[in-house]
Coordinates of C-alpha atoms in Angstrom, one line a residue:
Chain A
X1 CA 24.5 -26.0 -6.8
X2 CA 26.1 -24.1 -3.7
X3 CA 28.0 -21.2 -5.8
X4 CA 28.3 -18.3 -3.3
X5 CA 27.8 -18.1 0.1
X6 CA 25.1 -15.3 1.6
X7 CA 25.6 -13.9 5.5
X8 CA 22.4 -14.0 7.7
X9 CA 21.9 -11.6 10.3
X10 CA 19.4 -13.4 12.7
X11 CA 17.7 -11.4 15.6
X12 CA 17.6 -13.8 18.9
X13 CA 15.8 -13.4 21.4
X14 CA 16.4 -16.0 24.4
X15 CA 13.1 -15.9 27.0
X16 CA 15.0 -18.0 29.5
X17 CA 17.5 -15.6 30.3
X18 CA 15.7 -12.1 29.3
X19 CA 17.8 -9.2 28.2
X20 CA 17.7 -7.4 24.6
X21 CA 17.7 -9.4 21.6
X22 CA 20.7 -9.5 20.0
X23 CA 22.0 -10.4 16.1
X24 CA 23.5 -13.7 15.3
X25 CA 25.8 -14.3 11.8
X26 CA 25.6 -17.2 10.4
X27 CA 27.0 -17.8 6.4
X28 CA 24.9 -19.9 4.8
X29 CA 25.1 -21.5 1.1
X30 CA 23.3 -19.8 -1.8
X31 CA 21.8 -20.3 -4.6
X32 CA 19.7 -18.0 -6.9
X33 CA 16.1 -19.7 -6.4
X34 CA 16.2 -19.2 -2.4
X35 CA 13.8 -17.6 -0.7
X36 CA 14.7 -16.2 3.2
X37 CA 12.8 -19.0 5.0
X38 CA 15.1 -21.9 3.1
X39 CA 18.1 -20.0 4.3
X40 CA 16.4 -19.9 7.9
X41 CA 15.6 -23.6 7.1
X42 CA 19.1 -24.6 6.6
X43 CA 20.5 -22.9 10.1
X44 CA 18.0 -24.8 11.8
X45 CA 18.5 -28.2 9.9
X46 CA 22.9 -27.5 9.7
X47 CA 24.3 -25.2 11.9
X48 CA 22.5 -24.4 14.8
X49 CA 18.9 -26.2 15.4
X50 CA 17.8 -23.5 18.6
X51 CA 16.9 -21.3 16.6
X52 CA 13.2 -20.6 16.5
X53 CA 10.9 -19.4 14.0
X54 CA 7.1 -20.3 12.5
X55 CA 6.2 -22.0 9.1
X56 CA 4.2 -23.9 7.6
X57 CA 3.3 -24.0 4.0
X58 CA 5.6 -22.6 2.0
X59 CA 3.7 -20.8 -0.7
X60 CA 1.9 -17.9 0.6
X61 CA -1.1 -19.2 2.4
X62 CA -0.4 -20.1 5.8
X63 CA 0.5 -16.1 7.0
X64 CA 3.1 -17.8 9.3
X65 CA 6.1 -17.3 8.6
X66 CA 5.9 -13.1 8.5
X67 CA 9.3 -11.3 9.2
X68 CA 10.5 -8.1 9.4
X69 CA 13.2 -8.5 6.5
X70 CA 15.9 -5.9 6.0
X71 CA 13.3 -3.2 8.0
X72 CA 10.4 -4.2 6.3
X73 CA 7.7 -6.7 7.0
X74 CA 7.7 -9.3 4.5
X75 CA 6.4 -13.0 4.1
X76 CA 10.0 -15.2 4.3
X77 CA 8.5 -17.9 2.4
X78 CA 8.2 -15.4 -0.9
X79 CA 11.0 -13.0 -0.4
X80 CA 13.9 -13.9 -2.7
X81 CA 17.2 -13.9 -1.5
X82 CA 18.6 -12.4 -5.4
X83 CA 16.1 -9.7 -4.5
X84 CA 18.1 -8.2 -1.4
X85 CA 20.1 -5.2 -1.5
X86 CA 24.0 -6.5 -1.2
X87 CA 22.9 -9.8 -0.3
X88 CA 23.2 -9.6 3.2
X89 CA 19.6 -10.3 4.9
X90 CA 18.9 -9.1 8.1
X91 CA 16.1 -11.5 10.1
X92 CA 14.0 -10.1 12.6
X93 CA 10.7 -10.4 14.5
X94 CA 7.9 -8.4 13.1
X95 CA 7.6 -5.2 14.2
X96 CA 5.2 -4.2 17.0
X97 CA 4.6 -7.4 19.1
X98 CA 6.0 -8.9 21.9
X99 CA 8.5 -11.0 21.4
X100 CA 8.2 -15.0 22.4
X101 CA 11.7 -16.2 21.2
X102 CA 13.7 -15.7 18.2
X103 CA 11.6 -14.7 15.4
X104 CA 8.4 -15.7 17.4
X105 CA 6.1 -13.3 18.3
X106 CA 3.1 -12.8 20.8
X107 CA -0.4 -12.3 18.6
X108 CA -2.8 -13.2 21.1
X109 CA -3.7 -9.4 21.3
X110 CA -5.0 -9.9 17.5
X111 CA -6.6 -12.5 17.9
X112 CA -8.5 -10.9 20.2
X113 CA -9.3 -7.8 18.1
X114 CA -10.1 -10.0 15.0
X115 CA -13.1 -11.7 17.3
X116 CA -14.0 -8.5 18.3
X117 CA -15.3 -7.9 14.3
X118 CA -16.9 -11.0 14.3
X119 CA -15.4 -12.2 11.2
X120 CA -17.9 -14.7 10.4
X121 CA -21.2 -14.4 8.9
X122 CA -23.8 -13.1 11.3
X123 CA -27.7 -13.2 10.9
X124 CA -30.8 -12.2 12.6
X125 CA -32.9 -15.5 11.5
X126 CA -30.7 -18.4 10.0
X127 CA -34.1 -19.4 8.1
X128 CA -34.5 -22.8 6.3
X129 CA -30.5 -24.3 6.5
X130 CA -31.8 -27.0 4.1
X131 CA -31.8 -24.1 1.7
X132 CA -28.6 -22.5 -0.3
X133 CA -28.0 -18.7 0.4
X134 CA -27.3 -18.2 -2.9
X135 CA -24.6 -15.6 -3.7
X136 CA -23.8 -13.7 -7.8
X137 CA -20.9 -13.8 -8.9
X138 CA -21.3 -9.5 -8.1
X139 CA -22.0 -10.6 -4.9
X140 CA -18.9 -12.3 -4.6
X141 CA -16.8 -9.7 -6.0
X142 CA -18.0 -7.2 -3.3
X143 CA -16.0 -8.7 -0.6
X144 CA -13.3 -11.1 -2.8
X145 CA -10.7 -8.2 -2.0
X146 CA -10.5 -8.4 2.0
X147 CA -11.4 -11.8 2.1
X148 CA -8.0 -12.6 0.5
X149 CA -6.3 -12.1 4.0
X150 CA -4.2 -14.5 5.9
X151 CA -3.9 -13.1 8.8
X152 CA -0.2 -12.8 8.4
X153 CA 0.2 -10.0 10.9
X154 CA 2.6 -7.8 8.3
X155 CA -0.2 -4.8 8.0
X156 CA -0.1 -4.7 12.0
X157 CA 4.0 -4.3 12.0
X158 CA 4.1 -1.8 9.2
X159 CA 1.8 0.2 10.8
X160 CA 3.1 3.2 13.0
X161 CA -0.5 3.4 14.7
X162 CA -0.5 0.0 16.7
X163 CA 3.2 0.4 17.0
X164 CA 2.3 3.0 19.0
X165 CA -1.6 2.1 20.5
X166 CA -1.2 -1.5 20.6
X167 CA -5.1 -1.2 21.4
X168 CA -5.8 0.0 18.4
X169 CA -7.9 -2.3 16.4
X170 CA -5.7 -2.3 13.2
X171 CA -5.6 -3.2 9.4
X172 CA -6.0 -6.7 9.1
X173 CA -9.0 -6.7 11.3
X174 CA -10.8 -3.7 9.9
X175 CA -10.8 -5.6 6.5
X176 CA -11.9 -8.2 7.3
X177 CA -15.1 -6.7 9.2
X178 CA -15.6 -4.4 5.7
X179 CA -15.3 -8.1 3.8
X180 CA -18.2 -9.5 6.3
X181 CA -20.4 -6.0 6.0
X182 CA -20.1 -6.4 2.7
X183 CA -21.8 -9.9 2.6
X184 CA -25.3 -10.2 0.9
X185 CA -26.0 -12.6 3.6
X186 CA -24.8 -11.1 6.8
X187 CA -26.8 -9.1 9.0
X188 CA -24.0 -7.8 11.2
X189 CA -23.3 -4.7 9.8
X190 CA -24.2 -2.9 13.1
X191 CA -22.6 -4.6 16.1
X192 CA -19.1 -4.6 14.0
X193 CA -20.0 -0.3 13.6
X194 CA -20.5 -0.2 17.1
X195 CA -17.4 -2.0 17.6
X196 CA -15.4 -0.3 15.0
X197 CA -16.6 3.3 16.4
X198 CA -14.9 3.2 19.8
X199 CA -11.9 4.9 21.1
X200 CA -9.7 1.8 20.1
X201 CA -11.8 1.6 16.9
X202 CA -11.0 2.9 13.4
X203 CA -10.6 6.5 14.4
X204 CA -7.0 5.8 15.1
X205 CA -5.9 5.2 11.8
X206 CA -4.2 8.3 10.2
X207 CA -4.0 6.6 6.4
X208 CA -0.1 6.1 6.9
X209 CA -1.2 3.4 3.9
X210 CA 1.6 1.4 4.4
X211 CA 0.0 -1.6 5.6
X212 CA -1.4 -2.0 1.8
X213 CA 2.3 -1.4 0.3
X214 CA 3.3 -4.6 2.5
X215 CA 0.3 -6.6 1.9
X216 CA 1.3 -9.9 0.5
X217 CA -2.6 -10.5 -0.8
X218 CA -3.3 -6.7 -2.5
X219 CA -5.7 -6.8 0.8
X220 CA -5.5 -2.8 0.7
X221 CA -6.7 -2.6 4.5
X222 CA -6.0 1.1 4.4
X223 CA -8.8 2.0 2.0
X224 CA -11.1 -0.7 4.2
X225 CA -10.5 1.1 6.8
X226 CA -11.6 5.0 5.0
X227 CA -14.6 3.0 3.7
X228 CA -15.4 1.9 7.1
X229 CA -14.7 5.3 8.6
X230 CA -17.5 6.8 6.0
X231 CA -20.0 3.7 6.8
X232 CA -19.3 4.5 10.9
X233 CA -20.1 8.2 10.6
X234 CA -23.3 7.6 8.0
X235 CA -24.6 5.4 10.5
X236 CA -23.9 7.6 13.4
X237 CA -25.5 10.8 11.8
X238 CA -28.3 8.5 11.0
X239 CA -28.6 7.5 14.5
X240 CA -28.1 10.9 15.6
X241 CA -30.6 12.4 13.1
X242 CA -33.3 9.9 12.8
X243 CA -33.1 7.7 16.1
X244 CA -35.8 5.6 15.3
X245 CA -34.8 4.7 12.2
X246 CA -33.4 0.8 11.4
X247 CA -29.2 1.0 12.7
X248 CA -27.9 0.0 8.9
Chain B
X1 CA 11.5 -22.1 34.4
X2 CA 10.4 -18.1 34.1
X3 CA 9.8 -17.2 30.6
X4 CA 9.8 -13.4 29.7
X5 CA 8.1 -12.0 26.9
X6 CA 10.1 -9.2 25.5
X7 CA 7.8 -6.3 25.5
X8 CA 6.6 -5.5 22.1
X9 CA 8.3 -1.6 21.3
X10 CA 7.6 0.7 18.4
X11 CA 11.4 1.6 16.2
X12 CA 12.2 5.1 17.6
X13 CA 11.7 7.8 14.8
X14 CA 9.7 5.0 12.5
X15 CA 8.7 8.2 9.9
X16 CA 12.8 8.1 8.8
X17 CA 12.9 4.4 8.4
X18 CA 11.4 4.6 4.3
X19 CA 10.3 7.2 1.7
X20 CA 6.4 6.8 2.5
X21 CA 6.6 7.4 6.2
X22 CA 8.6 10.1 6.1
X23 CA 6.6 11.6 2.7
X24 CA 3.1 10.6 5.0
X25 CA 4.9 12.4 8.2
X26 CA 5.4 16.0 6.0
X27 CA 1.5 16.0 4.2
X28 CA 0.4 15.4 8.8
X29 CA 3.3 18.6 8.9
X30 CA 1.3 19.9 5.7
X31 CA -2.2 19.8 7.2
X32 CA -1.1 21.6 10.4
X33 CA 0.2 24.4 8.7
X34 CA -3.2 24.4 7.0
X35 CA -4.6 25.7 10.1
X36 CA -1.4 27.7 10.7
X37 CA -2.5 29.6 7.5
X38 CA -6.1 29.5 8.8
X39 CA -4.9 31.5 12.0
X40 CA -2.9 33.7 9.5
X41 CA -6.1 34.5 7.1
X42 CA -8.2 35.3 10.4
X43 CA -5.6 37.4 11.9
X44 CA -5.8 39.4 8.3
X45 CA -9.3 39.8 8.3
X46 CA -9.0 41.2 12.0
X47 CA -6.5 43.3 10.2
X48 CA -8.5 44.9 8.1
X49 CA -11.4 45.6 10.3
X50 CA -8.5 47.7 12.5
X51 CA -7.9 49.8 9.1
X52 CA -5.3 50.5 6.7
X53 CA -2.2 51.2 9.1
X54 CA -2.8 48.1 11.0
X55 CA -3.4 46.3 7.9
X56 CA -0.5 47.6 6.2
X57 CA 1.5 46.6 8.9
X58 CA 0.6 43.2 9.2
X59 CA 1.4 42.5 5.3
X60 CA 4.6 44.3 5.4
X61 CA 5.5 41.8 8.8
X62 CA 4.5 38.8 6.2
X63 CA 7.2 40.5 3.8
X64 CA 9.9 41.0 5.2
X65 CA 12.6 38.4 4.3
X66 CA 13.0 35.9 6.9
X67 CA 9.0 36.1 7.2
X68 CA 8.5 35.6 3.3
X69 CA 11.5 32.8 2.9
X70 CA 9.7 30.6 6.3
X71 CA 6.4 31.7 4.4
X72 CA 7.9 29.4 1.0
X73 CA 8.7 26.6 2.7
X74 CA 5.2 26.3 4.7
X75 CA 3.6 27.0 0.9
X76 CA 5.8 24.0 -0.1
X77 CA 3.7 22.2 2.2
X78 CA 0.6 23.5 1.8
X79 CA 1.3 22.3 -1.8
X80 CA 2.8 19.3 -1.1
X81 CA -0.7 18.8 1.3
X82 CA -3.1 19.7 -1.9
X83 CA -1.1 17.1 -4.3
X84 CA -1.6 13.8 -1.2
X85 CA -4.9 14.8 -0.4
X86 CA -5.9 13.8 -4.0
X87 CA -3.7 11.0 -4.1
X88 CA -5.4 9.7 -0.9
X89 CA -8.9 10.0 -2.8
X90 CA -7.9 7.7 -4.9
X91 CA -6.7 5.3 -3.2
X92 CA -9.8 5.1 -0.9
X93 CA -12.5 6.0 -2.9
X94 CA -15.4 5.4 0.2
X95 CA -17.8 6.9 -2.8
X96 CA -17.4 5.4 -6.2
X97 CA -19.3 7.1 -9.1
X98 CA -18.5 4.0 -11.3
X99 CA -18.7 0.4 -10.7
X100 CA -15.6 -0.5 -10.6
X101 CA -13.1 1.6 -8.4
X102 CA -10.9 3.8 -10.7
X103 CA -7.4 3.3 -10.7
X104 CA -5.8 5.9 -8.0
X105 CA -3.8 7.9 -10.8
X106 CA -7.0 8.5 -12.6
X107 CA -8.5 9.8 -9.7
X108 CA -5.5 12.1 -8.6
X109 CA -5.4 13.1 -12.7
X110 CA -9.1 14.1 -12.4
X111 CA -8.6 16.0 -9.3
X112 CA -5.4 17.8 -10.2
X113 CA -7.4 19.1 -13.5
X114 CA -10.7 20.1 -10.9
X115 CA -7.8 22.1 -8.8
X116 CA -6.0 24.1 -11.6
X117 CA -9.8 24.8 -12.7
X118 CA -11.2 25.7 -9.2
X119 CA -8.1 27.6 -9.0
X120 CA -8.7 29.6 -12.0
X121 CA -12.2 30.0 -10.6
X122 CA -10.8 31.4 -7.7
X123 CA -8.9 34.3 -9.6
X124 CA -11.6 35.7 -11.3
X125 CA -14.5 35.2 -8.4
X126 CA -12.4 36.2 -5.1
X127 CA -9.5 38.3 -6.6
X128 CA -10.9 39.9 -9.6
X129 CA -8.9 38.5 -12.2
X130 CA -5.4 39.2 -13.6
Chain C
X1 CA -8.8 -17.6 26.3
X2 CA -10.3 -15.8 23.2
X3 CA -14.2 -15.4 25.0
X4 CA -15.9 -12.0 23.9
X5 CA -14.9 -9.5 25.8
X6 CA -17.6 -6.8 26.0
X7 CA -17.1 -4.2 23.2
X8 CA -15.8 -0.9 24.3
X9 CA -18.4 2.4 24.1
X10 CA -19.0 3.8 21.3
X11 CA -17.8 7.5 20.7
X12 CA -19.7 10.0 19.6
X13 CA -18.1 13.3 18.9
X14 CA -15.4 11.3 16.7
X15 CA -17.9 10.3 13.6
X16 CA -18.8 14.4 13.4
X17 CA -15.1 15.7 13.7
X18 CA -13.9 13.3 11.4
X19 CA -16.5 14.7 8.7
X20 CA -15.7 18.2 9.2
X21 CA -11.5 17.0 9.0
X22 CA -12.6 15.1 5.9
X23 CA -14.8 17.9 4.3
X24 CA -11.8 20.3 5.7
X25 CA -8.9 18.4 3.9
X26 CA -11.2 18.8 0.6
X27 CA -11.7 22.9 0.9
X28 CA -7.8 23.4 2.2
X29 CA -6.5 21.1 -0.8
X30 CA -8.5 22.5 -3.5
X31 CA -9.0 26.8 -2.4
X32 CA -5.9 27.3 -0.2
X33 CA -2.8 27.8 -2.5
X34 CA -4.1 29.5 -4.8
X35 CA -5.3 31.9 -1.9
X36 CA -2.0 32.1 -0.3
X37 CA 0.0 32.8 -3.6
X38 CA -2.3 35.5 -4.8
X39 CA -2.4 37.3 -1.4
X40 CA 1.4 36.4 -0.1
X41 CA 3.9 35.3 -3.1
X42 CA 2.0 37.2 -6.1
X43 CA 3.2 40.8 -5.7
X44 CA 6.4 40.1 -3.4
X45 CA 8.1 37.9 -6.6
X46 CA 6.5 40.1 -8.9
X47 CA 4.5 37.3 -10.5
X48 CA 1.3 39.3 -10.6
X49 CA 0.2 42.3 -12.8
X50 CA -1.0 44.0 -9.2
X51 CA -1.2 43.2 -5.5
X52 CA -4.1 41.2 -5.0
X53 CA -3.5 41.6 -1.2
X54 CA -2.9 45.4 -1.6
X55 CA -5.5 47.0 1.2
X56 CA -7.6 49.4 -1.1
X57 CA -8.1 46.0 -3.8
X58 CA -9.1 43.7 -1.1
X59 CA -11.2 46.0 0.8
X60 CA -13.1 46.9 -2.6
X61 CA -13.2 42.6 -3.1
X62 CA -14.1 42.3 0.8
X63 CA -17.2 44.1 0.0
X64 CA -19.1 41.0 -2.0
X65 CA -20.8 38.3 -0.2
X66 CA -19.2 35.7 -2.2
X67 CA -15.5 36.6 -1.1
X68 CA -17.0 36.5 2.5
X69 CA -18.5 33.3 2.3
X70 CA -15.1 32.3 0.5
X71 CA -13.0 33.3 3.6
X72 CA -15.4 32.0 6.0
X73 CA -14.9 28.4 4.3
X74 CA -11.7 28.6 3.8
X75 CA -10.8 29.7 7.7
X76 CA -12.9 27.1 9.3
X77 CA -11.9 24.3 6.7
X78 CA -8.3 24.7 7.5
X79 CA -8.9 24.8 11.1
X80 CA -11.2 22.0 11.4
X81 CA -8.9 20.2 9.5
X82 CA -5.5 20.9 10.4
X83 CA -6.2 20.3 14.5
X84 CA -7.4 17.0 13.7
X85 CA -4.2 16.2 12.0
X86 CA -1.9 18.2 15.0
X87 CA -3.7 16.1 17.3
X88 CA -2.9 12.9 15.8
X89 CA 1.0 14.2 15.1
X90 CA 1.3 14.8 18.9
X91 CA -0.5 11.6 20.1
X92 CA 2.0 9.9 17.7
X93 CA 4.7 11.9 19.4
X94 CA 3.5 10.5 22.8
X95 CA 1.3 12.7 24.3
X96 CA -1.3 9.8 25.3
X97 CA -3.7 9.0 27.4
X98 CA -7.6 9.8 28.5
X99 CA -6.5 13.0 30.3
X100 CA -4.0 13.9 27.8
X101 CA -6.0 13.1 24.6
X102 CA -9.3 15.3 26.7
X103 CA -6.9 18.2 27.2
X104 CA -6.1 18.0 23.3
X105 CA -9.7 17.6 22.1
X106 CA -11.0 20.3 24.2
X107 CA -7.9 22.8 22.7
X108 CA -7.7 22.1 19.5
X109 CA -11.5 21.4 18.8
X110 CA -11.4 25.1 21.1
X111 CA -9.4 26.8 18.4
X112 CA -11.6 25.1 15.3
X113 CA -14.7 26.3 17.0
X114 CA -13.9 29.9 17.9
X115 CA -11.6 30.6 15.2
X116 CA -14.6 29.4 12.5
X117 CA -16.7 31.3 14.6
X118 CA -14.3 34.6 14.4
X119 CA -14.3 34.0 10.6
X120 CA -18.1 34.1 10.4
X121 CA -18.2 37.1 13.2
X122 CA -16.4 38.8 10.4
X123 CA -18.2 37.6 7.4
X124 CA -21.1 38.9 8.2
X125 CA -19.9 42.2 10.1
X126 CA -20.3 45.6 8.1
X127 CA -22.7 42.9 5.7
X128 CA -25.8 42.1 7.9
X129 CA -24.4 44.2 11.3

């Protein structure tokens, strides 16, 4: 039941014709169970169907449909409408990256840097595959933290460091190179160091910590990346100390 | 058809946009007035080697008014510096003494009691007491 | 489109200043306000029975090794750390770039270095020299 009416404040941005992105209102039925992407849902299905934006799954899992809501990064699909301050809700592209069209963004760049850390399981000798790796349930809970990212992007718009080095390497990446160190069965430890311990690396990060406060999966990338900073200079003292010695 | 990307640009003065910027931006101001008072503690010591009228001097410059007012709100700081630090080893723990990471407000608890106790340390060790 | 693109070099001075920022943000947090009240807030406010900072008292302290080694610590930890941070506040502020981020590193590491090394100059002068 349509009771109220909410205003949307949409951010467009129209690659065709260049210029600044600009805000379009649009008033838009409301009820109390609506999160922001069924209000964007209902412009583009009712009132004006150019207007461009990612989703997919609706609950949490995809990491598409990231916004920067009212000035703050936020998943659309789980941020309440009854939750916003005043009720008006301001749309716009996250933070940091280039902007496609609308609410789209450009995150080829982290796709990029999340290859770089090889987030997959790497080993020296793959053995006998007819055999299970078998992992303990401690095992598991070494890594179940950053392996709970979705590569939603929200960590890389709240965070002032890649806003201002887009080179930098940034949260969600670093994570999930600690979740894949962390593995009992990976042997990469090394080669994602090495990677992590450049000059776009993880010496960047100044532990603003706010790409943890907007973390939609309690990924805590910020304490990843202290961790990884205190693996990275372990290994490199060890290097620097015993060079012969085995690189883990 | 050209399509242009708008570039991707950083909000100007970010560290005003919420609380925790703008609390992260003062501990960064905090730590450089660290080794503001670093500079200070060296310039005493030279001080001192240059004898009593030079020292004198120096301290009386560090009490005078506008000297000692400036000096409070750089101790704010410093103090505000101390209390983040500890909050930040909670919250990464790269070192964990138990097996399962300890909530951050226990940490900073723990830490806050080691300061006031280090502190009281300090007293009696470097400044001979009360 | 996403083919591995070789990994940049790795750094090596980085790893080693962090530490000392790191072991620096430890020894600043924990020794230096108590320092700087005792020696600057105690006896201006009147919050002290004497003037720790008073020249005769902390000559007569100056004298022990252990308030030597204190200072020493204390100096070079606060340096160390507190030019890592300035550097990051001004890179943030937009002073970037190899040349501009060499020209930072080689003055504020400059300052760490020689100011830790004053502290321990005068540590151990009128003690071993």
């Amino acid at each position: 039941m349509a009771d109220s009416e909410v205003v949307f404040r949409v951010s467009r941005y129209r690659p065709e014709s260049g210029g600044r992105p600009t805000f379009q209102e649009y008033r838009i039925p409301y009820r109390s169970d609506m999160v922001v992407l069924d209000g964007l849902n209902y412009i583009k299905d009712h009132l004006d169907p150019t207007l461009t934006f990612r989703w997919s799954c609706r609950m949490g899992i995809c990491g598409s449909c990231g916004a920067d809501v009212n000035g703050r990064p936020r998943l659309t699909c789980g941020t309440y409408i009854r939750d916003m301050r005043k009720g008006a809700v301001t749309v716009e592209p996250l933070s940091n990256f280039p902007i496609l069209k609308d609410l789209v963004v450009d995150f080829d760049d982290f796709l990029d840097k999340l290859a770089s850390v090889r987030p997959y399981i790497v080993r020296k000798d793959w053995g006998d595959l007819s055999k299970e790796y078998t992992q303990y349930p401690e095992d598991v809970d070494a890594y179940r933290q950053q392996s709970l990212c979705i590569n939603c992007m929200l960590c890389y718009a709240a965070c002032p460091v890649f806003g201002a080095s887009p080179e930098f390497v940034g949260p969600a990446a670093s994570a999930l190179a600690l979740r894949y160190i962390r593995d009992t069965r990976d042997d990469g430890a090394a080669e994602r160091l090495a990677r992590l311990n450049t000059k776009t690396g993880i010496w960047e990060c100044t532990f603003v910590g706010e790409c943890s406060v907007v973390c939609p999966k309690e990924v805590d990338p910020a304490a990843a990346i202290q961790t990884l900073k205190f693996l990275a200079t372990t290994r490199h003292m060890r290097r620097l100390l015993m060079p012969g010695s085995a690189s883990r | 058809m050209t399509v242009h990307e708008y570039p991707a640009r950083r909000r100007r003065v970010w560290w005003l946009r919420n609380r925790r910027y703008l609390a992260f931006q003062l501990r960064e101001a905090g730590g450089v007035v660290c080794a503001l008072y670093g500079l200070i503690l060296l310039n005493m010591l030279i001080q001192l080697r240059d004898g009593e009228s030079a020292y004198a001097a120096f301290l009386n410059l560090l009490r005078t008014p506008p000297m000692l007012y400036l000096n409070v709100v750089l101790f704010a700081l410093v103090l505000w510096h101390a209390l983040t630090w500890f909050m930040l080893i909670g919250k990464a723990q790269p070192i964990q003494f138990t097996r399962e990471p300890l909530p951050w407000k226990v940490v900073f608890g723990i830490n806050v009691l080691l300061w006031i106790g280090v502190s009281g340390a300090v007293v009696y060790l470097i400044f001979g007491g009360m | 489109m996403h083919a591995d693109v070789a990994a940049p070099d790795e750094v090596l001075l980085e790893p080693v200043i962090w530490s000392l920022f790191s072991v620096g943000g430890f020894i600043t947090a924990f020794l230096l306000p108590v320092t700087l009240f005792l020696l600057f807030f105690a006896a201006p406010f009147h919050l002290w029975p004497f003037d720790p900072a008073a020249y005769g008292t902390f000559l007569a302290h100056w004298k022990e090794p252990l308030v030597r080694l204190f200072f020493f610590v204390l100096i070079g930890g606060s340096l160390f750390h507190g030019t890592h941070r300035l550097k990051f506040m001004l890179m943030d502020a937009g002073f970037k770039g190899p040349a501009a981020e060499a020209l930072l590193d080689l003055i504020l590491n400059g300052v760490a270095i020689f100011g830790s090394l004053g502290a321990l100059y005068y540590a151990l002068r009128g003690w071993l020299f």
